[in-house]
Amino acid sequence: MDTGSPMLRATNIDSLSRETFDVLVLGAGINGAVSAAALAAKGAKVALIDRGDFAGFTSQESSNLAWGGIKYMESFELWLVRKLCKSRNLLLRSYPSSVREIRFYTAHERGFRHGLFKLFLGTWLYWIIGSFFTRIPRLLSRRVMAREEPLINLDGCDGGIEYSDAYLVDNDARFVWGFVRAALDRGARAANYVESLGARREGDAWVTRARDVLSGRELAIRSRVLVNACGPFVDAHNALTGQRTGHRHIFSKGIHLIVDRLTPSRRVLTFFADDGRLFFVIPMGPRTCIGTTDTRVESPRAEVTPEDRRFVLSNINKRLALPRPLTEADIIAERCGVRPLAVRDGGGGGEDWLQLSRKHAIEIDRAGRHVSIFGGKLTDCINVGEEICAAAEELGVALPRPGERWYGEPGEEVRRAFLERARALDLDALAPPRATEKLSERLWRRYGAQALGMLEEIRRDRRMADALIEGVDDLRCEVAHAARAEMVAKLEDFLRRRTRIALLLRREELARSPGLREACRILFGDEADQRLAEYFEQPGERAPAEGAAPVAAPPVE
């Protein structure tokens, strides 16, 4: 398959309508992406579709953390903590460039429901359950905290604790795209903006009616097995296909606000918010991500409300000794998503719903050859992929390469070859002065073996190493690569999911950017005007400040 062709999406859609697949996966969030990657690597013929972009819903709204579930120790779900810690450790081993250990620096307020020393013992138990894989926890005095993190407001605090978990260096959606890319490389057919209109059994196959959201074209996709990985929309699609399941979802809304970097430290500052939940200040390169909320909602579709903003800003202003309080004018971008929490049918309605865990559940309809994935979180994604392979085998799908490793970064030999070529080019010297890391490290982390092609482009034309959009580090060769190989159908796909540019720059900054206009020409050619206007015609993630001029699409010159 020509994965470098700009016609990749159209080619895959044609294949969807012509071929019969072992498995069709519906939904390309983290659950669907790992399902497709694992099945394709093990030899199944796989198709993957999503009615939006890859990772375009819940999977782009996380805290960017891969954690072992320390909060579940309070409810004594130690078996779940052990499972999540093992999953976190596997991610750390398998993705050393993308998933890294990070310290959580937690302030403890006097009178909190658990005493400081009890929480410290809990972090030690957490470290033990996690097989001593991370750095050892620390008990922090007020004096140490004042010296190490002077930003923390210590009024009412009697000390703190420090322990380790993991985080994604890039954004969550980029991590999901890596699994989609792996599935494509193993022969899977994947397409974004292809919506399932429902499916029915015909003989020994599923026939799924689908529609290309961008063109309106309808097609029928045949598969032996159907995997419903639609995230918070699993229940709705099961209703379309007449599936009866023992689980369903309830929804918890969480939001994050992105502001300018609050502290130069590479830690996650952790507090207990006014509602008793963990509250984070998370590093995001030149920015800081703060949140989250936990609000029960009835619909998978949610938005940030003024009350949400007030809650986050109030909590952060109470707990940090800022030069001045943060206000809505400081918000650069917002993230808002729902957590689909798996509950047994008839459960989840009690007042203790906040204690529900993010563990996933997989239901198999053997007679109908149908699989539903409920709940889940990024940390446990590799387990989901393996469990879907086992389910597919149970439903009669042959996996000729059962032991094939389907996750992880390329091997050390490939990495050494990349770094040697990067040194020969003096690549790191080409990074812009504001860059927060070495250029060679960033290209390897984001593209792996595909970064070798970028080095060749830079060797031929040094302008390919130019940072194209003012205020971010993404290079001209990265934009060209996205245009060729990353199935970017809309400008938002590139700005929000293949990169995190839309999280780092305000919309009004983007609207004024000549570099964005040039990026559009590279991404969309003759359709650049249309795609740029389409992006800025969408409602912003939040209303502009009172009196601000409306954001208009800049012309593509």
PDB file of N, CA and C in Angstrom, residues 460-506:
ATOM      1  N   ARG A 460      18.512  17.682   1.499  1.00  0.00           N
ATOM      2  CA  ARG A 460      18.359  18.249   0.161  1.00  0.00           C
ATOM      3  C   ARG A 460      18.011  19.734   0.193  1.00  0.00           C
ATOM      4  N   ASP A 461      17.253  20.137   1.219  1.00  0.00           N
ATOM      5  CA  ASP A 461      16.785  21.521   1.278  1.00  0.00           C
ATOM      6  C   ASP A 461      16.695  21.932   2.750  1.00  0.00           C
ATOM      7  N   ARG A 462      17.642  22.753   3.205  1.00  0.00           N
ATOM      8  CA  ARG A 462      17.689  23.133   4.615  1.00  0.00           C
ATOM      9  C   ARG A 462      16.436  23.898   5.056  1.00  0.00           C
ATOM     10  N   ARG A 463      15.702  24.467   4.118  1.00  0.00           N
ATOM     11  CA  ARG A 463      14.468  25.166   4.496  1.00  0.00           C
ATOM     12  C   ARG A 463      13.430  24.216   5.078  1.00  0.00           C
ATOM     13  N   MET A 464      13.572  22.927   4.822  1.00  0.00           N
ATOM     14  CA  MET A 464      12.614  21.959   5.373  1.00  0.00           C
ATOM     15  C   MET A 464      12.735  21.854   6.888  1.00  0.00           C
ATOM     16  N   ALA A 465      13.816  22.410   7.462  1.00  0.00           N
ATOM     17  CA  ALA A 465      13.982  22.426   8.915  1.00  0.00           C
ATOM     18  C   ALA A 465      13.506  23.736   9.527  1.00  0.00           C
ATOM     19  N   ASP A 466      12.881  24.588   8.737  1.00  0.00           N
ATOM     20  CA  ASP A 466      12.367  25.848   9.277  1.00  0.00           C
ATOM     21  C   ASP A 466      11.102  25.593  10.091  1.00  0.00           C
ATOM     22  N   ALA A 467      10.981  26.295  11.206  1.00  0.00           N
ATOM     23  CA  ALA A 467       9.726  26.289  11.965  1.00  0.00           C
ATOM     24  C   ALA A 467       8.726  27.143  11.197  1.00  0.00           C
ATOM     25  N   LEU A 468       7.611  26.538  10.803  1.00  0.00           N
ATOM     26  CA  LEU A 468       6.728  27.185   9.836  1.00  0.00           C
ATOM     27  C   LEU A 468       5.746  28.153  10.492  1.00  0.00           C
ATOM     28  N   ILE A 469       5.187  27.777  11.633  1.00  0.00           N
ATOM     29  CA  ILE A 469       4.159  28.593  12.293  1.00  0.00           C
ATOM     30  C   ILE A 469       4.774  29.267  13.504  1.00  0.00           C
ATOM     31  N   GLU A 470       4.654  30.556  13.575  1.00  0.00           N
ATOM     32  CA  GLU A 470       5.281  31.337  14.636  1.00  0.00           C
ATOM     33  C   GLU A 470       4.755  30.887  16.002  1.00  0.00           C
ATOM     34  N   GLY A 471       5.690  30.668  16.953  1.00  0.00           N
ATOM     35  CA  GLY A 471       5.295  30.329  18.312  1.00  0.00           C
ATOM     36  C   GLY A 471       5.301  28.855  18.626  1.00  0.00           C
ATOM     37  N   VAL A 472       5.502  27.993  17.617  1.00  0.00           N
ATOM     38  CA  VAL A 472       5.587  26.551  17.842  1.00  0.00           C
ATOM     39  C   VAL A 472       6.778  26.006  17.062  1.00  0.00           C
ATOM     40  N   ASP A 473       7.195  24.793  17.397  1.00  0.00           N
ATOM     41  CA  ASP A 473       8.433  24.236  16.845  1.00  0.00           C
ATOM     42  C   ASP A 473       8.242  23.374  15.599  1.00  0.00           C
ATOM     43  N   ASP A 474       7.002  23.130  15.185  1.00  0.00           N
ATOM     44  CA  ASP A 474       6.763  22.201  14.076  1.00  0.00           C
ATOM     45  C   ASP A 474       7.407  22.711  12.790  1.00  0.00           C
ATOM     46  N   LEU A 475       8.101  21.790  12.099  1.00  0.00           N
ATOM     47  CA  LEU A 475       8.918  22.142  10.949  1.00  0.00           C
ATOM     48  C   LEU A 475       8.151  21.996   9.640  1.00  0.00           C
ATOM     49  N   ARG A 476       8.707  22.631   8.621  1.00  0.00           N
ATOM     50  CA  ARG A 476       8.111  22.518   7.291  1.00  0.00           C
ATOM     51  C   ARG A 476       8.048  21.055   6.832  1.00  0.00           C
ATOM     52  N   CYS A 477       9.087  20.275   7.140  1.00  0.00           N
ATOM     53  CA  CYS A 477       9.077  18.876   6.706  1.00  0.00           C
ATOM     54  C   CYS A 477       8.010  18.076   7.446  1.00  0.00           C
ATOM     55  N   GLU A 478       7.651  18.475   8.672  1.00  0.00           N
ATOM     56  CA  GLU A 478       6.585  17.788   9.401  1.00  0.00           C
ATOM     57  C   GLU A 478       5.231  18.064   8.763  1.00  0.00           C
ATOM     58  N   VAL A 479       5.029  19.300   8.324  1.00  0.00           N
ATOM     59  CA  VAL A 479       3.767  19.629   7.647  1.00  0.00           C
ATOM     60  C   VAL A 479       3.663  18.840   6.342  1.00  0.00           C
ATOM     61  N   ALA A 480       4.767  18.771   5.613  1.00  0.00           N
ATOM     62  CA  ALA A 480       4.763  18.013   4.357  1.00  0.00           C
ATOM     63  C   ALA A 480       4.491  16.530   4.612  1.00  0.00           C
ATOM     64  N   HIS A 481       5.065  16.010   5.680  1.00  0.00           N
ATOM     65  CA  HIS A 481       4.823  14.605   6.028  1.00  0.00           C
ATOM     66  C   HIS A 481       3.362  14.382   6.383  1.00  0.00           C
ATOM     67  N   ALA A 482       2.777  15.297   7.147  1.00  0.00           N
ATOM     68  CA  ALA A 482       1.362  15.166   7.500  1.00  0.00           C
ATOM     69  C   ALA A 482       0.491  15.179   6.257  1.00  0.00           C
ATOM     70  N   ALA A 483       0.842  16.016   5.284  1.00  0.00           N
ATOM     71  CA  ALA A 483       0.065  16.083   4.048  1.00  0.00           C
ATOM     72  C   ALA A 483       0.137  14.778   3.270  1.00  0.00           C
ATOM     73  N   ARG A 484       1.298  14.132   3.296  1.00  0.00           N
ATOM     74  CA  ARG A 484       1.470  12.893   2.533  1.00  0.00           C
ATOM     75  C   ARG A 484       0.877  11.684   3.235  1.00  0.00           C
ATOM     76  N   ALA A 485       1.096  11.583   4.549  1.00  0.00           N
ATOM     77  CA  ALA A 485       0.963  10.274   5.196  1.00  0.00           C
ATOM     78  C   ALA A 485       0.074  10.230   6.419  1.00  0.00           C
ATOM     79  N   GLU A 486      -0.543  11.343   6.816  1.00  0.00           N
ATOM     80  CA  GLU A 486      -1.267  11.321   8.078  1.00  0.00           C
ATOM     81  C   GLU A 486      -2.761  11.591   7.913  1.00  0.00           C
ATOM     82  N   MET A 487      -3.277  11.460   6.727  1.00  0.00           N
ATOM     83  CA  MET A 487      -4.701  11.495   6.456  1.00  0.00           C
ATOM     84  C   MET A 487      -5.379  12.724   7.080  1.00  0.00           C
ATOM     85  N   VAL A 488      -4.764  13.877   6.882  1.00  0.00           N
ATOM     86  CA  VAL A 488      -5.326  15.134   7.383  1.00  0.00           C
ATOM     87  C   VAL A 488      -6.406  15.593   6.408  1.00  0.00           C
ATOM     88  N   ALA A 489      -7.652  15.576   6.861  1.00  0.00           N
ATOM     89  CA  ALA A 489      -8.771  15.967   6.006  1.00  0.00           C
ATOM     90  C   ALA A 489      -9.240  17.379   6.296  1.00  0.00           C
ATOM     91  N   LYS A 490      -9.037  17.842   7.518  1.00  0.00           N
ATOM     92  CA  LYS A 490      -9.436  19.183   7.919  1.00  0.00           C
ATOM     93  C   LYS A 490      -8.264  19.833   8.650  1.00  0.00           C
ATOM     94  N   LEU A 491      -8.267  21.151   8.665  1.00  0.00           N
ATOM     95  CA  LEU A 491      -7.172  21.848   9.329  1.00  0.00           C
ATOM     96  C   LEU A 491      -7.127  21.512  10.818  1.00  0.00           C
ATOM     97  N   GLU A 492      -8.284  21.326  11.435  1.00  0.00           N
ATOM     98  CA  GLU A 492      -8.312  20.967  12.851  1.00  0.00           C
ATOM     99  C   GLU A 492      -7.594  19.653  13.117  1.00  0.00           C
ATOM    100  N   ASP A 493      -7.670  18.706  12.171  1.00  0.00           N
ATOM    101  CA  ASP A 493      -6.966  17.430  12.344  1.00  0.00           C
ATOM    102  C   ASP A 493      -5.484  17.675  12.586  1.00  0.00           C
ATOM    103  N   PHE A 494      -4.920  18.600  11.823  1.00  0.00           N
ATOM    104  CA  PHE A 494      -3.495  18.886  11.953  1.00  0.00           C
ATOM    105  C   PHE A 494      -3.198  19.705  13.201  1.00  0.00           C
ATOM    106  N   LEU A 495      -3.954  20.767  13.440  1.00  0.00           N
ATOM    107  CA  LEU A 495      -3.647  21.695  14.523  1.00  0.00           C
ATOM    108  C   LEU A 495      -3.947  21.118  15.901  1.00  0.00           C
ATOM    109  N   ARG A 496      -4.926  20.222  15.982  1.00  0.00           N
ATOM    110  CA  ARG A 496      -5.371  19.738  17.294  1.00  0.00           C
ATOM    111  C   ARG A 496      -4.932  18.326  17.608  1.00  0.00           C
ATOM    112  N   ARG A 497      -4.747  17.482  16.575  1.00  0.00           N
ATOM    113  CA  ARG A 497      -4.518  16.053  16.837  1.00  0.00           C
ATOM    114  C   ARG A 497      -3.188  15.531  16.302  1.00  0.00           C
ATOM    115  N   ARG A 498      -2.802  15.826  15.061  1.00  0.00           N
ATOM    116  CA  ARG A 498      -1.485  15.383  14.620  1.00  0.00           C
ATOM    117  C   ARG A 498      -0.399  16.187  15.318  1.00  0.00           C
ATOM    118  N   THR A 499      -0.741  17.432  15.676  1.00  0.00           N
ATOM    119  CA  THR A 499       0.134  18.272  16.496  1.00  0.00           C
ATOM    120  C   THR A 499      -0.714  18.807  17.654  1.00  0.00           C
ATOM    121  N   ARG A 500      -0.116  19.623  18.510  1.00  0.00           N
ATOM    122  CA  ARG A 500      -0.874  20.270  19.582  1.00  0.00           C
ATOM    123  C   ARG A 500      -0.853  21.791  19.437  1.00  0.00           C
ATOM    124  N   ILE A 501      -0.696  22.252  18.205  1.00  0.00           N
ATOM    125  CA  ILE A 501      -0.576  23.683  17.945  1.00  0.00           C
ATOM    126  C   ILE A 501      -1.786  24.440  18.476  1.00  0.00           C
ATOM    127  N   ALA A 502      -2.985  23.892  18.288  1.00  0.00           N
ATOM    128  CA  ALA A 502      -4.200  24.582  18.731  1.00  0.00           C
ATOM    129  C   ALA A 502      -4.305  24.656  20.248  1.00  0.00           C
ATOM    130  N   LEU A 503      -3.511  23.860  20.966  1.00  0.00           N
ATOM    131  CA  LEU A 503      -3.484  23.940  22.424  1.00  0.00           C
ATOM    132  C   LEU A 503      -2.434  24.926  22.920  1.00  0.00           C
ATOM    133  N   LEU A 504      -1.518  25.306  22.048  1.00  0.00           N
ATOM    134  CA  LEU A 504      -0.407  26.170  22.452  1.00  0.00           C
ATOM    135  C   LEU A 504      -0.591  27.617  22.026  1.00  0.00           C
ATOM    136  N   LEU A 505      -1.391  27.854  20.976  1.00  0.00           N
ATOM    137  CA  LEU A 505      -1.594  29.197  20.452  1.00  0.00           C
ATOM    138  C   LEU A 505      -3.067  29.562  20.504  1.00  0.00           C
ATOM    139  N   ARG A 506      -3.347  30.814  20.775  1.00  0.00           N
ATOM    140  CA  ARG A 506      -4.715  31.309  20.739  1.00  0.00           C
ATOM    141  C   ARG A 506      -5.208  31.337  19.296  1.00  0.00           C
TER     142      ARG A 506
END
